[in-house]
Coordinates of C-alpha atoms in Angstrom, one line a residue:
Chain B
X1 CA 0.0 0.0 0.0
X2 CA 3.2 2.6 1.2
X3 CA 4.6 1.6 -2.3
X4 CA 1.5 2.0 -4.3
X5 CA 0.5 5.6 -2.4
X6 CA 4.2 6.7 -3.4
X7 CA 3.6 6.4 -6.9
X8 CA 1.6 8.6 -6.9
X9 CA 3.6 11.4 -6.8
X10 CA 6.3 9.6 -9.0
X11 CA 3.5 9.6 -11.6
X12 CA 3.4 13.7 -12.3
X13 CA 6.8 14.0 -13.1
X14 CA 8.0 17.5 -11.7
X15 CA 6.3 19.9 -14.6
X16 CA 9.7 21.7 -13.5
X17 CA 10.4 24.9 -15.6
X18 CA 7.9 24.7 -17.9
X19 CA 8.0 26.7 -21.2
X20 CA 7.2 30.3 -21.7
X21 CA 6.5 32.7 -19.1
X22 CA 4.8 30.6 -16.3
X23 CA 7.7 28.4 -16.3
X24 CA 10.1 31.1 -16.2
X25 CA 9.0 32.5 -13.0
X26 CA 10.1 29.2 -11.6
X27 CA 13.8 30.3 -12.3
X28 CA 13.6 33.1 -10.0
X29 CA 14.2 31.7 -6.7
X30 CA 17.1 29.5 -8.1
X31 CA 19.2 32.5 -9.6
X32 CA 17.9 34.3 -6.5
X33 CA 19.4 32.2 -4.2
X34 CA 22.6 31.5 -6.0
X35 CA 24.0 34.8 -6.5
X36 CA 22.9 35.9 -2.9
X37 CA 24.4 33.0 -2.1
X38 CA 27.7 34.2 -3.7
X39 CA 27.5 37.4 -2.9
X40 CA 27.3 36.7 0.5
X41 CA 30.2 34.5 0.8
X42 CA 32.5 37.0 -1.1
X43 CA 31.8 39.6 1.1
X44 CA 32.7 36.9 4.1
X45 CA 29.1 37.7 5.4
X46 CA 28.7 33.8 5.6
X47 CA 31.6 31.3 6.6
X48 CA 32.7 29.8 3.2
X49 CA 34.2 26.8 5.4
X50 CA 30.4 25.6 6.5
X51 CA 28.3 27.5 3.4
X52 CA 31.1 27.1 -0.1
X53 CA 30.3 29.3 -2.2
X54 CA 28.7 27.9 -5.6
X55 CA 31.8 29.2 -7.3
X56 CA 33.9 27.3 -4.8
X57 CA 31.6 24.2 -5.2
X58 CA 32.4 24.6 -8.9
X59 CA 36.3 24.6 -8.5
X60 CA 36.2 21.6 -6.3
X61 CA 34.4 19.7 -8.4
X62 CA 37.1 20.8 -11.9
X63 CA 39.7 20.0 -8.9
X64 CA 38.5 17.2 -8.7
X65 CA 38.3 15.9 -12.4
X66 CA 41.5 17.5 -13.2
X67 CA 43.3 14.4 -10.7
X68 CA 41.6 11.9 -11.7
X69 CA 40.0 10.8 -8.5
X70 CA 36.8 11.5 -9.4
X71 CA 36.6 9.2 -12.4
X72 CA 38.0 6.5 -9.7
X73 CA 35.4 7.0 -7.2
X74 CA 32.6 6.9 -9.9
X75 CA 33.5 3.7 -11.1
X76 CA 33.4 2.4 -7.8
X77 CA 30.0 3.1 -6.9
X78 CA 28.3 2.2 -10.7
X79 CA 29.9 -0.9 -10.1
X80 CA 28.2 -1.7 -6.8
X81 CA 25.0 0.5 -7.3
X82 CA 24.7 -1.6 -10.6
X83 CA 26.1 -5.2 -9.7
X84 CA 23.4 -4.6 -6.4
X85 CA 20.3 -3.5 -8.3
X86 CA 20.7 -6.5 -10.9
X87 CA 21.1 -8.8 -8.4
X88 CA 18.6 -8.2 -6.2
X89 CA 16.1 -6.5 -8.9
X90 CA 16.7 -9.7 -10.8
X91 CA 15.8 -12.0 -7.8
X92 CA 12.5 -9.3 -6.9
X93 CA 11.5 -10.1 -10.9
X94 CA 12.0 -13.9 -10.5
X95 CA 10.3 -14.6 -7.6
X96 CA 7.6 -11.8 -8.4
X97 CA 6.7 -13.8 -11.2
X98 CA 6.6 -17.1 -9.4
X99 CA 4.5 -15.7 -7.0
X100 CA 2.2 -14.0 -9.4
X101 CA 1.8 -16.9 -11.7
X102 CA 0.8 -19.5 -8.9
X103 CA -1.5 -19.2 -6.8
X104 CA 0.1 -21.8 -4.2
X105 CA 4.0 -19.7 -4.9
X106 CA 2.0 -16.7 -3.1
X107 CA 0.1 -18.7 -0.1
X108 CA 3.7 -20.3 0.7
X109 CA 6.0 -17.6 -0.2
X110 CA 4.3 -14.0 -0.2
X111 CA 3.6 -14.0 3.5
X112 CA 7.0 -14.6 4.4
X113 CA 8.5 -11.7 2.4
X114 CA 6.4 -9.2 3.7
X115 CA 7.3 -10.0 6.7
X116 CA 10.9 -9.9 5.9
X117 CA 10.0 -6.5 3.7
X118 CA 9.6 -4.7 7.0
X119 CA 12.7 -4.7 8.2
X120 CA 14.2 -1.5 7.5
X121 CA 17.2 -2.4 5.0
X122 CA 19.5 0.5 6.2
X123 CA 19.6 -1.7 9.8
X124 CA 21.0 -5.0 8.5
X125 CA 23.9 -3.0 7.7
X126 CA 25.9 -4.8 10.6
X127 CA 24.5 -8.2 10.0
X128 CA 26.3 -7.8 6.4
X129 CA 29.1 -6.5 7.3
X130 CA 29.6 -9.2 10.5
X131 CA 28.9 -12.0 7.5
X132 CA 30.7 -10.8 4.3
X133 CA 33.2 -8.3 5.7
X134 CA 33.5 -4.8 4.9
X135 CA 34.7 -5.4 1.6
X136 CA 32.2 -4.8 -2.1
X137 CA 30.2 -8.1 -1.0
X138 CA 28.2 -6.3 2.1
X139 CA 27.8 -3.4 0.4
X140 CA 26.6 -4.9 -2.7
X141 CA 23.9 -7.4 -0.9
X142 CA 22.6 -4.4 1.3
X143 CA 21.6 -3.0 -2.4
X144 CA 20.6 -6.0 -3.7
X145 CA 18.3 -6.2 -0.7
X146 CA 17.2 -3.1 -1.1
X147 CA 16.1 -3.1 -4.6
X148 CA 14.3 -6.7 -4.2
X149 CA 11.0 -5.5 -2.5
X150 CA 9.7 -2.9 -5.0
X151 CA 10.2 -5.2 -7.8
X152 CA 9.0 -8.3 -6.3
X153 CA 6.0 -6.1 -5.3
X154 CA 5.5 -4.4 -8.4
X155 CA 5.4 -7.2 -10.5
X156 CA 3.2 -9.4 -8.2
X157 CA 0.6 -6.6 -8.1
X158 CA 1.1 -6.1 -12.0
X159 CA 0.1 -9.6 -12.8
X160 CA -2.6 -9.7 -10.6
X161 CA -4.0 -6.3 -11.5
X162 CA -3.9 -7.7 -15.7
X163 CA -7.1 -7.7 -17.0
X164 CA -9.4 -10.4 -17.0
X165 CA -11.4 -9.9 -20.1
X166 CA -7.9 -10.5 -21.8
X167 CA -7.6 -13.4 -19.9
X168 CA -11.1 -14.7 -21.5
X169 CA -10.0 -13.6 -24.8
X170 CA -6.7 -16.0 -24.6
X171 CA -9.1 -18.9 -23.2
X172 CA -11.1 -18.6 -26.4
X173 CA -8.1 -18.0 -28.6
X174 CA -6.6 -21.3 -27.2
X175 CA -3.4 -19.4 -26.4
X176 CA -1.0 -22.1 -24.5
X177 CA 0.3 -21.7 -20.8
X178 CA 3.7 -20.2 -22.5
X179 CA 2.2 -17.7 -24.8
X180 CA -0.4 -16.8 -22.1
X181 CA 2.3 -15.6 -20.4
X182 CA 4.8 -14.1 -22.9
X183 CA 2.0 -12.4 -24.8
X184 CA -0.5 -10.9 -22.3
X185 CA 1.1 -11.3 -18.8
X186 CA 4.9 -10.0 -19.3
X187 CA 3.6 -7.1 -22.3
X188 CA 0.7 -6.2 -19.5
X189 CA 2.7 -5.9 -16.5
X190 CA 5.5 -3.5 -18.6
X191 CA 3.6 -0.2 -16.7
X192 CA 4.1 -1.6 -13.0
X193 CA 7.5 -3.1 -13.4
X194 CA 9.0 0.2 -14.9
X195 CA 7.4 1.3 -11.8
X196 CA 9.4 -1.2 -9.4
X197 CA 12.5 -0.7 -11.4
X198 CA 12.3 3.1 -10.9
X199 CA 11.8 2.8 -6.8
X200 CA 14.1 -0.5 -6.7
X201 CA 16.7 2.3 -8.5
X202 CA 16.0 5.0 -5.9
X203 CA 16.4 2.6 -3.0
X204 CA 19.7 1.2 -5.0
X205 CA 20.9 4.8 -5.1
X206 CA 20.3 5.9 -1.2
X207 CA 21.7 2.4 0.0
X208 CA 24.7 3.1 -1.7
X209 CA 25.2 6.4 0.2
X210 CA 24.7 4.9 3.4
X211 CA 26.7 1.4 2.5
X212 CA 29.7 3.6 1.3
X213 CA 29.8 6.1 4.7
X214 CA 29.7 3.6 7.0
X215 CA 33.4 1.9 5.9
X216 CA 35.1 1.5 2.7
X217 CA 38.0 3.3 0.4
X218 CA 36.3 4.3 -3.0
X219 CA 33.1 5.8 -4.1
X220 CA 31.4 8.8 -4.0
X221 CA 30.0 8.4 -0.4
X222 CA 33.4 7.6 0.7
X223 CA 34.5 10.9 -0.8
X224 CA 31.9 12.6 1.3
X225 CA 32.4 11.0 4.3
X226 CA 35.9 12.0 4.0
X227 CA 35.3 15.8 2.9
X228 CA 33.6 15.6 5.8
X229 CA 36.0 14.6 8.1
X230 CA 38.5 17.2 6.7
X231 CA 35.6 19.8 6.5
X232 CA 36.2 20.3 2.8
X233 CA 32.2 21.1 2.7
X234 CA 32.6 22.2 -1.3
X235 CA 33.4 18.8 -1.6
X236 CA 30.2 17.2 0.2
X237 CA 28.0 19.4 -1.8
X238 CA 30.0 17.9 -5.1
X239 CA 29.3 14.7 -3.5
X240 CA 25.3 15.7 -3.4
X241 CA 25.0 16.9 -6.7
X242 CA 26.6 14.0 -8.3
X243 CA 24.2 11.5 -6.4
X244 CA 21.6 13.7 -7.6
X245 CA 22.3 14.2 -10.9
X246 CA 23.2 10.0 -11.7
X247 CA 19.3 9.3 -9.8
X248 CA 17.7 11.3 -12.0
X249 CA 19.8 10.0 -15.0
X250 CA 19.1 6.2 -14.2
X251 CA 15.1 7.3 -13.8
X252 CA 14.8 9.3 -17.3
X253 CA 16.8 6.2 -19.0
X254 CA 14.3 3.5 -16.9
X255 CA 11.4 6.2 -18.5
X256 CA 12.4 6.4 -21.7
X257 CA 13.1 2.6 -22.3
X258 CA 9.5 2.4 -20.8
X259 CA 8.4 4.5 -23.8
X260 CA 10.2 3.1 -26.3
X261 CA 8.8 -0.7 -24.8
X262 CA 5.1 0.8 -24.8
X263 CA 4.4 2.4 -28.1
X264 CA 1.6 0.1 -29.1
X265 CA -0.1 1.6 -25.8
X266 CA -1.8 4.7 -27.4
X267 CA -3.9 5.2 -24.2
X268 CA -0.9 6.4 -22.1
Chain Z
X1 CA -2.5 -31.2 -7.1
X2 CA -4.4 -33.1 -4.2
X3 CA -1.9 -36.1 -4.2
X4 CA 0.9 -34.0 -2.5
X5 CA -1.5 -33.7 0.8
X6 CA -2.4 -36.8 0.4
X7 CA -3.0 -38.3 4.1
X8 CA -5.7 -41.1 5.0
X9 CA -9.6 -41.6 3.9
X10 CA -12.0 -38.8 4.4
X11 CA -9.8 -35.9 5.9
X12 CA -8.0 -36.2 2.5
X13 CA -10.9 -35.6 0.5
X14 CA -12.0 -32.5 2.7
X15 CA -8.7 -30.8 2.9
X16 CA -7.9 -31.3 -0.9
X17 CA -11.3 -29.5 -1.5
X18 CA -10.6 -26.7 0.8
X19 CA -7.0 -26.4 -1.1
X20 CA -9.1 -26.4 -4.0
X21 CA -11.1 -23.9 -2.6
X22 CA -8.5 -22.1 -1.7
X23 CA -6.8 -22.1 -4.8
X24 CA -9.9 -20.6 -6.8
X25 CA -10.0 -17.9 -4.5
X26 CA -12.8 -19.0 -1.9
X27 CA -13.0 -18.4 1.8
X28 CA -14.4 -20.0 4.4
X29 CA -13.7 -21.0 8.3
X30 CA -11.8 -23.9 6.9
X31 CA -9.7 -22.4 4.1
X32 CA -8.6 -19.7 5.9
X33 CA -7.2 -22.4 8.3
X34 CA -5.1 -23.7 5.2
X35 CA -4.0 -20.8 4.2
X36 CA -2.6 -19.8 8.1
X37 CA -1.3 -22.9 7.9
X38 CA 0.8 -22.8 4.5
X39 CA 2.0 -19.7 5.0
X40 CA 3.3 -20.4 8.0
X41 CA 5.1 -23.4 6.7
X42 CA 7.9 -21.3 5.2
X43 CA 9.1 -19.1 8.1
X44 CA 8.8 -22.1 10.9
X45 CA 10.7 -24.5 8.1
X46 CA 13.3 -21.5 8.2
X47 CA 13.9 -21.0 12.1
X48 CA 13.9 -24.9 12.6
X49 CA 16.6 -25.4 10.6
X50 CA 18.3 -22.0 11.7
X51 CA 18.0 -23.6 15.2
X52 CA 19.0 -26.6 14.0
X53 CA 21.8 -25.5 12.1
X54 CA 23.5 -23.4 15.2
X55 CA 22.6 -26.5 17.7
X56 CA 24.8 -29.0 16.0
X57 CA 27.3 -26.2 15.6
X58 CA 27.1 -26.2 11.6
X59 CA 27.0 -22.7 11.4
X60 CA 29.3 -20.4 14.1
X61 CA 27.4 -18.8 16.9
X62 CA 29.3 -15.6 16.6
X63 CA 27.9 -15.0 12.7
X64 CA 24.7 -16.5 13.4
X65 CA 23.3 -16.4 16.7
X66 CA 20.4 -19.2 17.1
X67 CA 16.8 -18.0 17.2
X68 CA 16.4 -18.9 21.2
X69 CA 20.2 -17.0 21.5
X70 CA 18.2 -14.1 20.2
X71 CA 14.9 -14.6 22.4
X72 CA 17.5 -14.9 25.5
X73 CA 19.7 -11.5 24.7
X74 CA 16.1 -9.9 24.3
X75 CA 15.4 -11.1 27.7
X76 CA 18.1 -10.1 29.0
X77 CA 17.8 -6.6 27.6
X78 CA 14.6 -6.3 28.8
X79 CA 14.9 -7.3 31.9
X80 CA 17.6 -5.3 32.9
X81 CA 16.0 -1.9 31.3
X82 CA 18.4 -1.2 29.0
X83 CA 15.9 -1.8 26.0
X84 CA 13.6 0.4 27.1
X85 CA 15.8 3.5 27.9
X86 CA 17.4 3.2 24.8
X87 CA 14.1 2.4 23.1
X88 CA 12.5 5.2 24.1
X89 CA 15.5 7.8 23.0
X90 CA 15.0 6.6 19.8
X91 CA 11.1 7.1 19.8
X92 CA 11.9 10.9 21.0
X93 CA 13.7 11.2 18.3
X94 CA 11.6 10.1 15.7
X95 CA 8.6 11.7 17.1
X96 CA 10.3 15.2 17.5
X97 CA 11.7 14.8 13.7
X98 CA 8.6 13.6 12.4
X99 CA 6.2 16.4 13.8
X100 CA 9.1 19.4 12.8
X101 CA 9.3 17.5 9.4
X102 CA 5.7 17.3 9.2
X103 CA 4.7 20.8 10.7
X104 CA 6.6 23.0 8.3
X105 CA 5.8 20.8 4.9
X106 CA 1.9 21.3 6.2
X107 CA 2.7 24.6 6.5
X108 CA 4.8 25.1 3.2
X109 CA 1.8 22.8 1.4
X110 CA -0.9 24.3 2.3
X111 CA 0.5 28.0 1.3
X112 CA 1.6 26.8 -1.5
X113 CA -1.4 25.0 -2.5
X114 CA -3.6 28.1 -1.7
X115 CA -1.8 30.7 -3.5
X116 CA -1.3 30.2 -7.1
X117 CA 1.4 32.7 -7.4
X118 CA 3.8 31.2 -4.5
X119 CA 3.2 28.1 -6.2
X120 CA 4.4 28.9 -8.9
X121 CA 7.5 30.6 -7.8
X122 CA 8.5 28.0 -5.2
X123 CA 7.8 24.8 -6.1
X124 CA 10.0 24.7 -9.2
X125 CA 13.0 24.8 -7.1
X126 CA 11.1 22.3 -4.0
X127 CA 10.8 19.9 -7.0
X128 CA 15.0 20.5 -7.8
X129 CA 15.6 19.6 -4.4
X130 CA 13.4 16.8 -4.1
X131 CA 15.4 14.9 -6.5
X132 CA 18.5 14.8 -4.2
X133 CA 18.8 11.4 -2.4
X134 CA 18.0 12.3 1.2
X135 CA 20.2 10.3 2.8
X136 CA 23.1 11.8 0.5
X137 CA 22.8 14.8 2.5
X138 CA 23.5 13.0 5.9
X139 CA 27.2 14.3 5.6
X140 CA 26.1 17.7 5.0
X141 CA 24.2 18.0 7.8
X142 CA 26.6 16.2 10.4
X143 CA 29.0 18.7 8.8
X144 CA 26.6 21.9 9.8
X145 CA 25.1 20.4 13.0
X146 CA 27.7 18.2 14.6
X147 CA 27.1 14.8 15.5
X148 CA 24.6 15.6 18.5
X149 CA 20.8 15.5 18.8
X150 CA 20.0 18.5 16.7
X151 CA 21.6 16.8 13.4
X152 CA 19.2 13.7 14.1
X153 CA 16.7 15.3 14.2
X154 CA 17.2 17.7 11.3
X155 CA 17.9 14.1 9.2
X156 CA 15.0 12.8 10.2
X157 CA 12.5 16.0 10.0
X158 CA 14.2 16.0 6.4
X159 CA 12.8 12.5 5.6
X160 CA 9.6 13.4 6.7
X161 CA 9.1 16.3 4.7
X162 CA 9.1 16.1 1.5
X163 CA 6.6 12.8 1.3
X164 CA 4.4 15.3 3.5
X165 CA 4.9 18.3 1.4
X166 CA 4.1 16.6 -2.2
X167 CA 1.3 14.7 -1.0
X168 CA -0.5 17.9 1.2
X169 CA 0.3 20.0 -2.7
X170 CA -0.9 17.4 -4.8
X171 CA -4.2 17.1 -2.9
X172 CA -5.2 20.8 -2.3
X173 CA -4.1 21.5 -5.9
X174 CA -6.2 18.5 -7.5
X175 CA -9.6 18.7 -6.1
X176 CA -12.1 17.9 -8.0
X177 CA -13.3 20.8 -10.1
X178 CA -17.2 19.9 -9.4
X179 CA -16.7 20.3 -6.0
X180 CA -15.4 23.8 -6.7
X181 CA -18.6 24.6 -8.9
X182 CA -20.6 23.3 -5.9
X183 CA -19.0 25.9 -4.1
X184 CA -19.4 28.3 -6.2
X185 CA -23.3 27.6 -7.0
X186 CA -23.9 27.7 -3.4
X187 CA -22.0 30.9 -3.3
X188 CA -19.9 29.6 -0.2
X189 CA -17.8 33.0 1.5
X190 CA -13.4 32.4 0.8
X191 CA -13.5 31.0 5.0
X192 CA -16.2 28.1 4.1
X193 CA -15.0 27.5 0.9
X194 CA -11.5 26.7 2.6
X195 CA -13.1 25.1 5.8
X196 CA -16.1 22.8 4.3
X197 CA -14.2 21.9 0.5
X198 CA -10.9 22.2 0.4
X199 CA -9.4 21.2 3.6
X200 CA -11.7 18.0 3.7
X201 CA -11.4 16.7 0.3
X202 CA -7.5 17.5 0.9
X203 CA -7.9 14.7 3.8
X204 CA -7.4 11.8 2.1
X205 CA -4.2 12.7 0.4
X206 CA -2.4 14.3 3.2
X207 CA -3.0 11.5 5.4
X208 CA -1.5 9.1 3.2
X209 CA 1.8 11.7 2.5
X210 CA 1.9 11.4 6.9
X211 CA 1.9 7.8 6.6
X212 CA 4.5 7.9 4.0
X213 CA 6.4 10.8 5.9
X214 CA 6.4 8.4 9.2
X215 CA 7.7 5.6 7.3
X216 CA 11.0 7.6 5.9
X217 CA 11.2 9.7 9.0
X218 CA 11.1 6.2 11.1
X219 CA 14.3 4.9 8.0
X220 CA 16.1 8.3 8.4
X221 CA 16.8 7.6 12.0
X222 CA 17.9 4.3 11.5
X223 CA 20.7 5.6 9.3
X224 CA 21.1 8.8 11.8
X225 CA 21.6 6.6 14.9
X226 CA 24.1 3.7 12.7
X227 CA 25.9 7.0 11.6
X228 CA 26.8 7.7 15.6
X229 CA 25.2 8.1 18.4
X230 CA 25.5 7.9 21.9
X231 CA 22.0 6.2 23.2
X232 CA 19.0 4.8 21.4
X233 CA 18.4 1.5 19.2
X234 CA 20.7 2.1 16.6
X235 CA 23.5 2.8 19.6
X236 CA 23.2 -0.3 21.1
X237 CA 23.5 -2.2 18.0
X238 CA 26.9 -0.5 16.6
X239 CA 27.9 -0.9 20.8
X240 CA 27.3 -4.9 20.3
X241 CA 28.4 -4.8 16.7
X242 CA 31.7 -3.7 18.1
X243 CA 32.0 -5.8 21.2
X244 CA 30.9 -8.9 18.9
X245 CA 27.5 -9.3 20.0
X246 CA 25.4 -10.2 17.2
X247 CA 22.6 -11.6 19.0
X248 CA 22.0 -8.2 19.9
X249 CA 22.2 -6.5 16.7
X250 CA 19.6 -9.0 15.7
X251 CA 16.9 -7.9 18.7
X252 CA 17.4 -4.2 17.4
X253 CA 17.0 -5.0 14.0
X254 CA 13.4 -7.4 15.1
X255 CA 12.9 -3.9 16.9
X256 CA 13.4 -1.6 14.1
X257 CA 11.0 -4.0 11.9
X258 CA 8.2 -4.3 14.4
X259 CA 8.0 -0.9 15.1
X260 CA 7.9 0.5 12.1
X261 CA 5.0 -2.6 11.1
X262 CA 3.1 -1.2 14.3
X263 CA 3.6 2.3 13.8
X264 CA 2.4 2.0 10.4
X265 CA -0.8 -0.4 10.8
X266 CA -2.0 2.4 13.6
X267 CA -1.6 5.3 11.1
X268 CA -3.7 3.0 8.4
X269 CA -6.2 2.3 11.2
X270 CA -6.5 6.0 12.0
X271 CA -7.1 6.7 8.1
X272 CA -10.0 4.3 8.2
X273 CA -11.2 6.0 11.2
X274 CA -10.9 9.7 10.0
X275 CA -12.1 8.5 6.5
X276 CA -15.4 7.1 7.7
X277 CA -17.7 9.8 6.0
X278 CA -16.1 9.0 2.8
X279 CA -16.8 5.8 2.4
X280 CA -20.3 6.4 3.6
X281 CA -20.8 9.1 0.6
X282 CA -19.1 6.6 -1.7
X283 CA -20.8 3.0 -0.6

């Protein structure tokens, strides 16, 4: 039900600065901010060591590229932000459709992984790291863990939720088992699963953050972490804008794929 | 399908047609039974062999602790009151975050849903920040607040909002538009307008963004508290994380899970309460 309410507001994508006039009004705060924001540090009315300027944030950030860290530190966390989400996305989409296809999967499994759902996956973090060391392997199955539920929710409630006048319309066509499912469950539960692979991503995503502050020595929330430590703030924001930037990139990709997979549904 | 329960004479037949039953979605006294029962097949068959497993020393004690190992530490911390001291820092936490998350994204929501103007010049830049992880900003805020109480709080207050503040928008700013003609037929003054059809049909949806807020307000300070912390839940677990205790950091994370389960079945039973007229106009 949580998952379902928050889609809500995942639906109406932010109508963000529209075009023309009404949208541009929406800029104003923004630039407002930003050059106050730099005004104020230049005249040292704010400390620049707790508020960087954005032209400070900006220098950091070219620092930054210009020794190569950066590129390191990225790499790092695609690797276990991806390796994670396929894993346990994967699993969430297997198991989904087990449990979604038979009715005696759901009575024997379903119960169980709700109940296993409510564990907040942030709190395992010790268990993972007491088993698998602090090394990629905890880090990468607190993500995988993380990105299961959506999916496995998503596409459960997808194939339920499929339409069962199609289903009569398959009976009467004599479709097998097989093509039942390849050609009316899987191409009807498209809309729901883009919708578990976009919150499995977000969960992938903040995981990450929290798997990479609490121990290890790459990644972007390591580089925060350790900005932090040496109050270089310029670099946290970096750190902030990066995460923010690559969850909105994964999200548009996950969009448009979902696009280019649902032409043939005029309706939407 | 019925040979797998297969059994002895008569019971056979009756429980294979209440599996049957079951199967094609019907419900009585007696499939309801079945289905308690086969769900509950799966987690028992788990924890026996978890026991099991840690009994015959097949698996190590110190990266698995048994299921009555866990039961006892719980005891334990029970009885000796260090579970509910620490419990209860937590819970002051999260309801102080919650409530200051909550409070100013009303606020905030309801403005902005009100007055088309603010709207328009605030919430592109609510919707920029929005898409920033929240827990990415953890650092940040450590980094502006220090590790004490105050950046807990601000962590989870910031959890808490923005659920709140999206759902409270969304609702004031989609109201049916028949409503607003009803309104307007009727020739309702600004103060009824806003007291008898806005804020009610807003109901609904800004209940739901609290239940959603109290969920990632209630995830925010399990992250705040594993980030450092001298007292509450998440304390004691990094305390018996470090001193090799996992039985413990098991009880706190079977705490963290029921809680959040209870705190959020409460919230849905106080929708259904609060939401009783609706269903009355729509049944």
């Amino acid at each position: 039900m949580r998952a379902v309410v928050s889609e809500k507001n995942n639906i109406k994508l932010p109508t963000f600065f529209g075009k023309g006039l009404k949208g541009a009004i929406g800029w104003i705060i923004p630039i407002a901010v930003l050059v106050t924001w730099q005004i104020l540090g230049d005249l040292k009315l704010i400390k620049t060591l707790i508020f960087p300027t954005p032209l400070m944030i900006w220098d950091s950030f070219l620092w930054l590229c210009q020794n190569g860290d950066l590129l390191d530190h990225i790499n790092g966390t695609f690797f276990r932000t991806f390796l994670g989400f396929f894993i346990g996305g994967g699993l969430g989409l297997i198991i989904g459709l087990f449990v979604g296809l038979s009715k005696i999967c759901e009575i024997l499994l379903n119960s169980t992984v709700q109940m296993i759902r409510m564990i907040p996956h942030i709190s395992v973090t010790f268990l993972f790291v007491l088993w698998l060391g602090i090394g990629d392997a905890s880090k990468i199955m607190l993500i995988a863990k993380g990105s299961f539920f959506p999916l496995y929710i998503f596409t459960f409630l997808g194939i339920r939720n499929v339409d069962n006048k199609l289903f009569e319309v398959t009976k009467i066509l004599g479709y097998s088992r097989l093509k039942v499912v390849t050609r009316l469950i899987l191409p009807a539960t498209i809309p729901q699963l883009v919708l578990g692979i976009r919150q499995s991503l977000g969960i992938a995503w903040g995981s990450l953050v929290v798997a990479e502050m609490m121990g290890s020595s790459n990644g972007l929330g390591y580089l925060m972490m350790d900005a932090r430590a040496m109050s270089d703030t310029a670099t946290v924001f970096v750190g902030i804008i990066l995460f923010t930037i690559f969850a909105k990139l994964t999200d548009s990709i996950v969009l448009w794929i979902e696009k280019l997979l649902l032409r043939w549904n005029t309706t939407s | 399908m019925s040979q797998s329960y297969s059994g002895s004479g008569l019971k056979v037949n009756k429980d294979a047609a209440s599996l049957k039953q079951l199967l094609q979605g019907g419900s009585n006294w007696n499939t309801a039974w079945l289905h308690f029962i086969l769900s509950a097949i799966t987690p028992v068959f788990i924890i026996l062999v978890w026991q099991w497993a840690g009994d015959t020393n097949r698996v190590s004690g110190h990266l698995l602790p048994t299921p009555t190992a866990i039961l006892n530490a719980f005891i334990d911390l029970s009885s000796s009151g260090v579970l509910l001291s620490e419990f209860l820092v937590s819970c002051q936490r999260a309801i102080i975050g919650v409530f200051a998350g909550v409070f100013f994204a009303l606020i905030l929501g309801i403005t902005l849903g009100l007055v088309g103007i603010l709207y328009r010049l605030i919430d592109p830049t609510m919707q920029l920040l929005r898409l920033t992880p929240s827990l990415a900003v953890a650092p940040l805020i450590i980094l502006w607040f220090g590790f004490g109480e105050t950046s807990k709080i601000v962590i989870i207050a910031l959890g808490a909002f923005f659920p709140m503040y999206l759902s409270t928008l969304q609702s004031l700013r989609e109201i049916d538009p028949k409503l607003m003609e009803v309104s307007k037929v009727l020739a309702f003054t600004p103060v009824k307008h806003l007291t008898s059809v806005l804020l009610p049909s807003a109901v609904p949806g800004i209940l739901s963004g609290f239940r959603m807020a109290v969920a990632y307000g209630w995830l925010s300070l399990v992250v705040a508290e594993l980030l450092g912390s001298q007292a509450g839940i998440g304390f004691l677990m990094s305390h018996a994380h470090t001193n090799a205790q996992p039985e413990v950091v098991f009880v706190g994370v079977i705490i963290f899970a029921v809680m959040g389960k209870v705190i959020d079945s409460s919230i849905a039973l106080l929708e259904r309460k609060l939401l009783k007229w609706r269903n009355a106009i729509s049944g």
